[in-house]
CSV table of C-alpha atoms and ligand atoms in Angstrom, one decimal:
chain,number,residue,atom,x,y,z
A,6,UNK,CA,104.8,139.6,113.8
A,7,UNK,CA,102.5,142.2,112.2
A,8,UNK,CA,100.9,145.1,114.1
A,9,UNK,CA,97.5,143.4,114.3
A,10,UNK,CA,98.8,139.9,115.0
A,11,UNK,CA,96.6,138.7,117.9
A,12,UNK,CA,99.8,137.1,119.5
A,13,UNK,CA,100.8,140.7,120.5
A,14,UNK,CA,97.9,140.5,122.9
A,15,UNK,CA,99.0,137.4,124.8
A,16,UNK,CA,98.9,138.4,128.4
A,17,UNK,CA,102.3,139.0,130.0
A,18,UNK,CA,103.7,136.6,132.6
A,19,UNK,CA,103.6,139.1,135.5
A,20,UNK,CA,100.0,140.1,134.5
A,21,UNK,CA,98.9,136.4,134.6
A,22,UNK,CA,100.8,135.7,137.8
A,23,UNK,CA,99.0,138.5,139.6
A,24,UNK,CA,95.6,137.6,138.3
A,25,UNK,CA,93.2,136.9,141.2
A,26,UNK,CA,91.7,133.8,139.5
A,27,UNK,CA,95.1,132.3,139.0
A,28,UNK,CA,96.4,133.1,142.4
A,29,UNK,CA,93.3,131.6,144.0
A,30,UNK,CA,93.6,128.4,142.0
A,31,UNK,CA,97.3,128.2,142.7
A,32,UNK,CA,97.2,128.7,146.5
A,33,UNK,CA,99.8,126.6,148.2
A,34,UNK,CA,101.5,125.5,145.0
A,35,UNK,CA,105.2,126.1,144.5
A,36,UNK,CA,105.9,129.2,142.4
A,37,UNK,CA,107.9,127.2,139.8
A,38,UNK,CA,104.8,125.1,139.0
A,39,UNK,CA,102.6,128.1,138.6
A,40,UNK,CA,105.2,129.7,136.4
A,41,UNK,CA,105.4,126.7,134.1
A,42,UNK,CA,101.6,126.5,133.9
A,43,UNK,CA,101.6,130.1,132.7
A,44,UNK,CA,104.4,129.5,130.2
A,45,UNK,CA,102.7,126.5,128.8
A,46,UNK,CA,99.4,128.4,128.3
A,47,UNK,CA,101.3,131.3,126.6
A,48,UNK,CA,103.1,128.9,124.4
A,49,UNK,CA,99.9,127.4,123.2
A,50,UNK,CA,98.6,130.8,122.3
A,51,UNK,CA,101.8,131.7,120.6
A,52,UNK,CA,101.4,128.6,118.4
A,53,UNK,CA,97.9,129.7,117.7
A,54,UNK,CA,96.5,126.5,119.3
A,55,UNK,CA,94.3,128.4,121.8
A,56,UNK,CA,92.7,131.9,121.6
A,57,UNK,CA,94.5,134.8,123.3
A,58,UNK,CA,91.4,135.4,125.4
A,59,UNK,CA,91.8,131.8,126.8
A,60,UNK,CA,95.3,132.0,128.1
A,61,UNK,CA,94.3,132.7,131.7
A,62,UNK,CA,91.8,129.9,131.7
A,63,UNK,CA,94.3,127.5,130.1
A,64,UNK,CA,97.0,128.5,132.7
A,65,UNK,CA,94.6,127.6,135.5
A,66,UNK,CA,93.9,124.3,133.7
A,67,UNK,CA,97.7,123.6,133.4
A,68,UNK,CA,98.2,123.9,137.1
A,69,UNK,CA,99.1,120.6,138.7
A,70,UNK,CA,96.1,119.2,140.5
A,71,UNK,CA,96.4,118.8,144.3
A,72,UNK,CA,95.7,115.1,143.6
A,73,UNK,CA,99.0,115.0,141.7
A,74,UNK,CA,100.2,116.1,138.3
A,75,UNK,CA,99.3,112.9,136.4
A,76,UNK,CA,96.2,113.8,134.5
A,77,UNK,CA,93.5,111.2,133.6
A,78,UNK,CA,93.4,110.7,129.9
A,79,UNK,CA,90.6,109.3,127.7
A,80,UNK,CA,92.3,106.7,125.6
A,81,UNK,CA,90.6,107.1,122.2
A,82,UNK,CA,93.5,105.5,120.3
A,83,UNK,CA,92.2,102.0,120.0
A,84,UNK,CA,95.5,100.8,121.5
A,85,UNK,CA,94.5,98.7,124.5
A,86,UNK,CA,97.8,98.5,126.5
A,87,UNK,CA,99.3,101.9,125.7
A,88,UNK,CA,102.6,102.3,127.5
A,89,UNK,CA,102.6,106.1,127.2
A,90,UNK,CA,99.1,106.2,128.7
A,91,UNK,CA,99.9,104.1,131.8
A,92,UNK,CA,99.3,100.6,130.4
A,93,UNK,CA,96.4,98.7,132.0
A,94,UNK,CA,93.6,100.7,133.5
A,95,UNK,CA,92.6,99.0,136.8
A,96,UNK,CA,89.3,97.4,137.5
A,97,UNK,CA,86.9,99.0,140.0
A,98,UNK,CA,87.7,96.2,142.5
A,99,UNK,CA,91.4,96.7,142.1
A,100,UNK,CA,91.0,100.4,142.8
A,101,UNK,CA,88.9,99.7,145.9
A,102,UNK,CA,91.6,97.2,147.1
A,103,UNK,CA,94.3,99.8,146.7
A,104,UNK,CA,92.3,102.4,148.7
A,105,UNK,CA,91.7,99.7,151.4
A,106,UNK,CA,95.4,99.0,151.5
A,107,UNK,CA,96.4,102.6,151.7
A,108,UNK,CA,96.5,103.0,155.5
A,109,UNK,CA,97.9,100.6,158.1
A,110,UNK,CA,97.2,97.0,157.1
A,111,UNK,CA,98.1,93.5,158.1
A,112,UNK,CA,100.5,93.3,155.2
A,113,UNK,CA,103.2,91.4,157.2
A,114,UNK,CA,101.3,90.7,160.4
A,115,UNK,CA,99.1,87.9,161.6
A,116,UNK,CA,96.3,89.4,163.6
A,117,UNK,CA,95.5,86.1,165.3
A,118,UNK,CA,99.0,85.7,166.9
A,119,UNK,CA,100.2,89.3,166.9
A,120,UNK,CA,103.4,88.2,165.1
A,121,UNK,CA,105.0,88.8,161.8
A,122,UNK,CA,103.2,87.2,158.9
A,123,UNK,CA,104.1,86.4,155.3
A,124,UNK,CA,104.0,89.4,153.0
A,125,UNK,CA,101.4,89.2,150.2
A,126,UNK,CA,100.5,85.6,150.9
A,127,UNK,CA,97.0,85.8,149.4
A,128,UNK,CA,98.2,87.2,146.1
A,129,UNK,CA,100.7,84.3,145.8
A,130,UNK,CA,97.9,81.8,146.5
A,131,UNK,CA,95.7,83.5,143.9
A,132,UNK,CA,98.5,83.2,141.3
A,133,UNK,CA,99.2,79.5,142.2
A,134,UNK,CA,95.5,78.8,141.8
A,135,UNK,CA,95.7,79.9,138.2
A,136,UNK,CA,98.7,77.7,137.4
A,137,UNK,CA,99.1,73.9,137.0
A,138,UNK,CA,99.6,72.4,140.5
A,139,UNK,CA,103.0,72.2,142.1
A,140,UNK,CA,104.2,75.7,141.1
A,141,UNK,CA,105.2,78.6,143.2
A,142,UNK,CA,105.0,82.4,142.6
A,143,UNK,CA,106.8,85.6,143.5
A,144,UNK,CA,105.8,89.2,142.8
A,145,UNK,CA,108.3,91.9,142.1
A,146,UNK,CA,108.3,95.5,140.9
A,147,UNK,CA,107.8,94.8,137.2
A,148,UNK,CA,108.5,92.4,134.3
A,149,UNK,CA,112.1,93.7,133.8
A,150,UNK,CA,112.8,93.1,137.6
A,151,UNK,CA,111.5,89.6,137.3
A,152,UNK,CA,113.9,88.8,134.5
A,153,UNK,CA,116.7,90.6,136.2
A,154,UNK,CA,116.2,88.6,139.4
A,155,UNK,CA,116.0,85.3,137.6
A,156,UNK,CA,119.2,86.0,135.5
A,157,UNK,CA,121.1,87.4,138.5
A,158,UNK,CA,120.3,84.3,140.7
A,159,UNK,CA,120.8,81.7,138.0
A,160,UNK,CA,123.8,83.4,136.4
A,161,UNK,CA,125.6,84.0,139.7
A,162,UNK,CA,129.3,83.1,140.0
A,163,UNK,CA,130.0,83.8,136.3
A,164,UNK,CA,127.7,81.1,135.0
A,165,UNK,CA,126.4,81.5,131.4
A,166,UNK,CA,123.0,82.4,130.3
A,167,UNK,CA,122.2,80.9,126.9
A,168,UNK,CA,119.9,83.0,124.7
A,169,UNK,CA,119.0,83.0,121.0
A,170,UNK,CA,120.2,86.0,118.9
A,171,UNK,CA,116.6,86.2,117.6
A,172,UNK,CA,115.4,87.1,121.1
A,173,UNK,CA,117.7,90.0,122.0
A,174,UNK,CA,114.9,92.5,122.0
A,175,UNK,CA,114.5,96.2,122.9
A,176,UNK,CA,111.4,96.7,124.9
A,177,UNK,CA,111.0,100.4,124.4
A,178,UNK,CA,112.5,103.8,125.2
A,179,UNK,CA,116.0,102.4,124.3
A,180,UNK,CA,115.9,99.7,127.0
A,181,UNK,CA,117.3,96.4,125.7
A,182,UNK,CA,116.9,93.1,127.5
A,183,UNK,CA,120.4,91.8,126.6
A,184,UNK,CA,121.8,94.9,128.3
A,185,UNK,CA,119.6,94.3,131.3
A,186,UNK,CA,120.8,90.7,131.5
A,187,UNK,CA,124.5,91.6,131.0
A,188,UNK,CA,124.2,94.2,133.8
A,189,UNK,CA,123.8,91.4,136.3
A,190,UNK,CA,127.4,90.2,135.6
A,191,UNK,CA,126.1,86.9,134.1
A,192,UNK,CA,127.9,85.9,130.9
A,193,UNK,CA,125.5,86.0,128.0
A,194,UNK,CA,126.1,83.2,125.6
A,195,UNK,CA,124.3,84.1,122.3
A,196,UNK,CA,123.4,81.3,120.0
A,197,UNK,CA,121.9,81.0,116.5
A,198,UNK,CA,121.1,83.9,114.2
A,199,UNK,CA,118.5,86.7,114.0
A,200,UNK,CA,116.0,84.6,112.1
A,201,UNK,CA,116.9,81.0,112.9
A,202,UNK,CA,118.2,79.1,116.0
A,203,UNK,CA,118.2,75.3,116.2
A,204,UNK,CA,118.2,72.9,119.1
A,205,UNK,CA,121.8,72.0,118.0
A,206,UNK,CA,122.8,75.6,118.5
A,207,UNK,CA,121.6,75.5,122.1
A,208,UNK,CA,123.0,72.0,122.7
A,209,UNK,CA,126.5,73.1,121.5
A,210,UNK,CA,126.5,76.0,123.9
A,211,UNK,CA,125.4,74.1,127.0
A,212,UNK,CA,127.9,72.7,129.5
A,213,UNK,CA,128.7,72.6,133.2
A,214,UNK,CA,129.1,76.4,133.0
A,215,UNK,CA,125.5,77.0,132.0
A,216,UNK,CA,123.3,78.6,134.6
A,217,UNK,CA,120.1,78.8,132.5
A,218,UNK,CA,118.6,78.9,129.1
A,219,UNK,CA,116.5,82.1,128.6
A,220,UNK,CA,113.7,82.2,126.1
A,221,UNK,CA,112.3,85.7,125.5
A,222,UNK,CA,109.0,86.3,123.7
A,223,UNK,CA,109.5,89.1,121.1
A,224,UNK,CA,106.3,90.8,122.2
A,225,UNK,CA,106.5,93.9,120.1
A,226,UNK,CA,107.5,92.7,116.7
A,227,UNK,CA,107.2,89.7,114.4
A,228,UNK,CA,109.8,88.1,112.1
A,229,UNK,CA,108.3,86.5,109.0
A,230,UNK,CA,109.7,84.3,106.3
A,231,UNK,CA,112.6,81.9,106.7
A,232,UNK,CA,112.5,81.7,110.5
A,233,UNK,CA,112.9,79.0,113.1
A,234,UNK,CA,113.3,78.7,116.8
A,235,UNK,CA,113.1,76.0,119.5
A,236,UNK,CA,110.0,75.7,121.7
A,237,UNK,CA,110.0,75.5,125.4
A,238,UNK,CA,109.5,71.7,125.4
A,239,UNK,CA,112.6,71.3,123.2
A,240,UNK,CA,114.7,73.5,125.4
A,241,UNK,CA,113.6,71.9,128.6
A,242,UNK,CA,115.0,68.6,127.4
A,243,UNK,CA,118.5,70.0,127.4
A,244,UNK,CA,119.1,69.9,131.2
A,245,UNK,CA,119.6,73.5,132.5
A,246,UNK,CA,116.6,75.4,133.9
A,247,UNK,CA,114.7,77.2,131.2
A,248,UNK,CA,113.5,80.7,132.0
A,249,UNK,CA,110.7,81.9,129.7
A,250,UNK,CA,110.0,85.6,129.6
A,251,UNK,CA,106.4,85.7,128.2
A,252,UNK,CA,106.1,89.4,128.7
A,253,UNK,CA,102.3,89.9,128.4
A,254,UNK,CA,101.2,88.1,131.6
A,255,UNK,CA,98.5,85.8,130.1
A,256,UNK,CA,98.2,83.0,132.7
A,257,UNK,CA,96.3,80.6,130.5
A,258,UNK,CA,96.0,80.2,126.7
A,259,UNK,CA,93.6,82.5,124.9
A,260,UNK,CA,92.0,81.4,121.6
A,261,UNK,CA,91.7,85.0,120.5
A,262,UNK,CA,95.5,85.5,120.7
A,263,UNK,CA,96.8,82.2,119.3
A,264,UNK,CA,100.5,83.3,119.0
A,265,UNK,CA,100.7,84.8,122.5
A,266,UNK,CA,102.5,82.6,125.0
A,267,UNK,CA,101.0,81.9,128.4
A,268,UNK,CA,102.4,80.8,131.7
A,269,UNK,CA,100.4,77.6,132.0
A,270,UNK,CA,101.5,76.3,128.6
A,271,UNK,CA,105.1,77.3,129.2
A,272,UNK,CA,105.2,75.5,132.6
A,273,UNK,CA,103.5,72.4,131.2
A,274,UNK,CA,106.1,72.4,128.5
A,275,UNK,CA,108.8,72.2,131.2
A,276,UNK,CA,109.8,75.9,131.8
A,277,UNK,CA,111.5,76.1,135.2
A,278,UNK,CA,110.6,79.7,135.6
A,279,UNK,CA,108.2,82.0,133.7
A,280,UNK,CA,108.5,85.8,134.0
A,281,UNK,CA,105.8,88.3,133.0
A,282,UNK,CA,104.3,91.8,133.6
A,283,UNK,CA,101.3,92.6,135.7
A,284,UNK,CA,100.0,95.5,133.7
A,285,UNK,CA,99.8,94.2,130.2
A,286,UNK,CA,97.3,91.5,129.2
A,287,UNK,CA,96.8,90.5,132.8
A,288,UNK,CA,95.2,93.9,133.3
A,289,UNK,CA,96.6,94.7,136.7
A,290,UNK,CA,99.0,97.1,138.3
A,291,UNK,CA,102.7,97.5,137.4
A,292,UNK,CA,104.2,94.3,138.8
A,293,UNK,CA,106.5,91.5,137.7
A,294,UNK,CA,105.6,87.8,138.1
A,295,UNK,CA,108.0,85.0,138.6
A,296,UNK,CA,106.2,81.6,138.4
A,297,UNK,CA,107.6,78.1,138.4
A,298,UNK,CA,109.6,75.5,140.3
A,299,UNK,CA,109.3,76.0,144.0
A,300,UNK,CA,113.0,75.5,144.7
A,301,UNK,CA,114.0,78.1,142.2
A,302,UNK,CA,111.3,80.6,143.2
A,303,UNK,CA,112.5,80.2,146.8
A,304,UNK,CA,116.1,80.8,145.7
A,305,UNK,CA,115.0,84.0,144.0
A,306,UNK,CA,112.9,85.1,147.0
A,307,UNK,CA,115.9,84.8,149.3
A,308,UNK,CA,118.3,86.5,146.9
A,309,UNK,CA,119.4,89.9,148.4
A,310,UNK,CA,118.3,91.7,145.2
A,311,UNK,CA,114.7,90.5,145.8
A,312,UNK,CA,114.4,93.0,148.7
A,313,UNK,CA,115.3,95.8,146.3
A,314,UNK,CA,112.8,94.7,143.7
A,315,UNK,CA,109.8,93.8,145.8
A,316,UNK,CA,106.3,95.0,145.0
A,317,UNK,CA,104.6,97.6,147.3
A,318,UNK,CA,101.5,96.9,149.2
A,319,UNK,CA,99.3,98.9,146.9
A,320,UNK,CA,100.4,96.8,143.9
A,321,UNK,CA,99.9,93.6,145.8
A,322,UNK,CA,96.4,94.7,146.8
A,323,UNK,CA,95.5,95.6,143.2
A,324,UNK,CA,97.0,92.5,141.7
A,325,UNK,CA,95.1,90.2,144.1
A,326,UNK,CA,91.8,91.9,143.2
A,327,UNK,CA,92.7,91.7,139.5
A,328,UNK,CA,93.3,88.0,139.8
A,329,UNK,CA,89.8,87.5,141.3
A,330,UNK,CA,88.1,89.7,138.7
A,331,UNK,CA,87.2,87.9,135.5
A,332,UNK,CA,86.2,91.1,133.7
A,333,UNK,CA,89.1,93.5,133.9
A,334,UNK,CA,89.1,96.5,131.5
A,335,UNK,CA,91.9,95.2,129.3
A,336,UNK,CA,90.0,92.1,128.6
A,337,UNK,CA,86.7,94.0,128.0
A,338,UNK,CA,88.4,96.4,125.7
A,339,UNK,CA,90.3,93.8,123.6
A,340,UNK,CA,87.3,91.7,123.1
A,341,UNK,CA,84.8,94.6,122.5
A,342,UNK,CA,82.1,93.7,120.0
A,343,UNK,CA,82.6,95.6,116.7
A,344,UNK,CA,78.8,96.1,116.2
A,345,UNK,CA,78.6,97.9,119.5
A,346,UNK,CA,81.7,100.0,118.8
A,347,UNK,CA,80.0,101.0,115.5
A,348,UNK,CA,76.8,102.1,117.2
A,349,UNK,CA,78.8,104.1,119.7
A,350,UNK,CA,80.9,105.7,116.9
A,351,UNK,CA,77.7,106.5,115.0
A,352,UNK,CA,76.2,108.1,118.1
A,353,UNK,CA,79.3,110.2,118.6
A,354,UNK,CA,79.5,111.3,114.9
A,355,UNK,CA,75.9,112.3,115.1
A,356,UNK,CA,76.5,114.5,118.1
A,357,UNK,CA,79.7,116.2,117.0
A,358,UNK,CA,79.9,115.8,113.2
A,359,UNK,CA,82.5,113.7,111.6
A,360,UNK,CA,82.6,110.5,109.6
A,361,UNK,CA,82.4,106.9,110.9
A,362,UNK,CA,85.0,104.6,109.4
A,363,UNK,CA,86.4,101.2,110.1
A,364,UNK,CA,89.4,101.3,112.4
A,365,UNK,CA,91.3,98.3,113.8
A,366,UNK,CA,92.4,98.5,117.4
A,367,UNK,CA,95.6,96.7,118.6
A,368,UNK,CA,96.8,95.2,121.8
A,369,UNK,CA,99.8,97.5,121.8
A,370,UNK,CA,103.2,97.3,123.5
A,371,UNK,CA,101.7,94.7,125.7
A,372,UNK,CA,101.9,91.9,123.1
A,373,UNK,CA,100.3,90.2,120.2
A,374,UNK,CA,102.0,92.2,117.5
A,375,UNK,CA,100.1,91.8,114.2
A,376,UNK,CA,96.8,91.0,115.8
A,377,UNK,CA,94.1,93.4,114.6
A,378,UNK,CA,91.0,94.0,116.7
A,379,UNK,CA,88.3,95.0,114.2
A,380,UNK,CA,86.3,98.1,115.2
A,381,UNK,CA,85.2,101.7,114.2
A,382,UNK,CA,86.3,105.2,114.7
A,383,UNK,CA,85.0,108.7,114.1
A,384,UNK,CA,87.2,110.8,111.7
A,385,UNK,CA,87.5,114.5,112.6
A,386,UNK,CA,89.6,117.4,111.4
A,387,UNK,CA,93.2,117.0,112.6
A,388,UNK,CA,93.1,120.6,114.0
A,389,UNK,CA,91.0,119.2,116.9
A,390,UNK,CA,93.9,117.0,118.1
A,391,UNK,CA,95.6,119.7,120.3
A,392,UNK,CA,92.6,121.2,121.9
A,393,UNK,CA,91.3,117.7,122.7
A,394,UNK,CA,94.6,116.7,124.2
A,395,UNK,CA,94.9,119.8,126.3
A,396,UNK,CA,91.2,120.0,127.2
A,397,UNK,CA,89.6,118.6,130.3
A,398,UNK,CA,89.2,115.6,130.2
A,399,UNK,CA,92.3,115.2,127.9
A,400,UNK,CA,91.2,113.1,125.0
A,401,UNK,CA,94.0,111.3,123.0
A,402,UNK,CA,93.1,110.0,119.5
A,403,UNK,CA,95.1,108.9,116.6
A,404,UNK,CA,96.3,111.1,113.8
A,405,UNK,CA,96.2,109.1,110.5
A,406,UNK,CA,96.5,110.5,107.0
A,407,UNK,CA,95.6,114.0,108.0
A,408,UNK,CA,92.6,113.1,110.1
A,409,UNK,CA,92.0,112.7,113.8
A,410,UNK,CA,90.5,109.3,114.6
A,411,UNK,CA,88.6,108.7,117.8
A,412,UNK,CA,88.2,105.0,118.6
A,413,UNK,CA,85.9,104.3,121.5
A,414,UNK,CA,87.2,100.7,122.1
A,415,UNK,CA,89.1,101.7,125.3
A,416,UNK,CA,86.7,104.3,126.5
A,417,UNK,CA,84.2,103.2,129.1
A,418,UNK,CA,80.7,103.7,127.6
A,419,UNK,CA,79.8,105.9,130.6
A,420,UNK,CA,82.4,108.4,129.2
A,421,UNK,CA,80.9,108.7,125.7
A,422,UNK,CA,78.9,111.7,126.8
A,423,UNK,CA,82.1,113.4,128.2
A,424,UNK,CA,84.0,112.6,124.9
A,425,UNK,CA,81.2,114.3,122.9
A,426,UNK,CA,81.3,117.3,125.1
A,427,UNK,CA,85.1,117.5,124.9
A,428,UNK,CA,84.9,117.4,121.0
A,429,UNK,CA,82.3,120.2,121.0
A,430,UNK,CA,84.5,122.3,123.3
A,431,UNK,CA,87.5,121.6,121.1
A,432,UNK,CA,85.6,122.7,118.0
A,433,UNK,CA,84.9,126.0,119.8
A,434,UNK,CA,88.5,126.4,120.6
A,435,UNK,CA,89.6,125.6,117.1
A,436,UNK,CA,87.1,128.1,115.7
A,437,UNK,CA,88.8,130.5,118.2
B,504,PLP,C1,107.1,94.2,128.5
B,504,PLP,C2,108.1,93.2,128.5
B,504,PLP,C3,109.1,93.2,129.5
B,504,PLP,C4,109.3,94.3,130.5
B,504,PLP,O1,108.2,94.2,131.4
B,504,PLP,P1,107.9,95.5,132.3
B,504,PLP,O2,106.8,95.1,133.2
B,504,PLP,O3,107.6,96.6,131.4
B,504,PLP,O4,109.1,95.8,133.1
B,504,PLP,C5,110.1,92.2,129.5
B,504,PLP,N1,110.0,91.2,128.5
B,504,PLP,C6,109.0,91.1,127.6
B,504,PLP,C7,109.0,90.0,126.6
B,504,PLP,C8,108.1,92.1,127.6
B,504,PLP,O5,107.1,92.1,126.7
């Protein structure tokens, strides 16, 4: 570092810790949290990403909020169900339902009789109402828990779970569904090959030892070319119960996502159970859905593991509200009108500078790999990425070929003004 390197002037840790502005903002916070906020701000200055004069202000901003350390983020990536950004944003009605459920409630209490009542009965009714008649529903902690419970219950006693080699998928962060299924103690009987599995492959593997046939939707990749699988209708003719893990949580078919499986179609085709997530295309809270044959759903509900995997009252409240809302953010964002997105991008570019260009959004980890959602973005200098991410509000865009793209698809229009202000603030930081 040369003599006049501004990094020499980064305020020292003890100086920052005793600053009255910081101590006031940090009242009541554990010292370790304050220290890590200070270190994070110093590190940004050391990397030249903020000005030395702004270290104190940045340290205050890095302090965990009293409302928790999760920071709201403006999702300007164009990825609708972004797992790293908390998946589905909840609708206003779901948020209100969670707040309402946050105190004492009649979760498992019948006010009329003063006795114990069924937990989450209304959400199960709301789910059943969206399915072909004669099916039952159960809500657990997440999609993985739904599959775990189904495989545990149907594979109990060393029974075999038959699954195609083409469906042994990793769902992210190193978690693999075959490992999850094997962890239950059930015997996995893999059939077919990576690209092709025939009805005969399944039929050859099935016998008195079979507990279930599991069909998993490869929701985050596509195999193209010489491929072949067996549909749910074909599998359900084989005898053992067919569990279909659709992943995304679409309850009925959607013409805009023709390759995305849905619960209604799978049940009509003879699936005994369907498992899915609550916070992907369904647009609700983290939850896992088990839908299907009433006797099997009952068996799963009474399994000891069900108690360990059950959904909490806040998730049940939010899920119920989501099911009654036909305009949840995930649906609004994935079907956003390209012409409107273009006008908003032009408005933003006019306010902050930058070039408007075409940019396709995607559904994301939630499903529909390969489906492009046509739209627009504002291209800005890549140097703005860090100040935008660390600003308030944090704005996360996409870095692509040396540019920062801001796509307003998943930004509520009421936040456009805040995004423009954040970009202008980031420009000032970058100009340092
Ligand atoms: C996402 C997904 C899961 C896991 O669901 P979580 O709700 O994330 O636990 C399981 N199977 C498939 C096919 C998925 O797409």
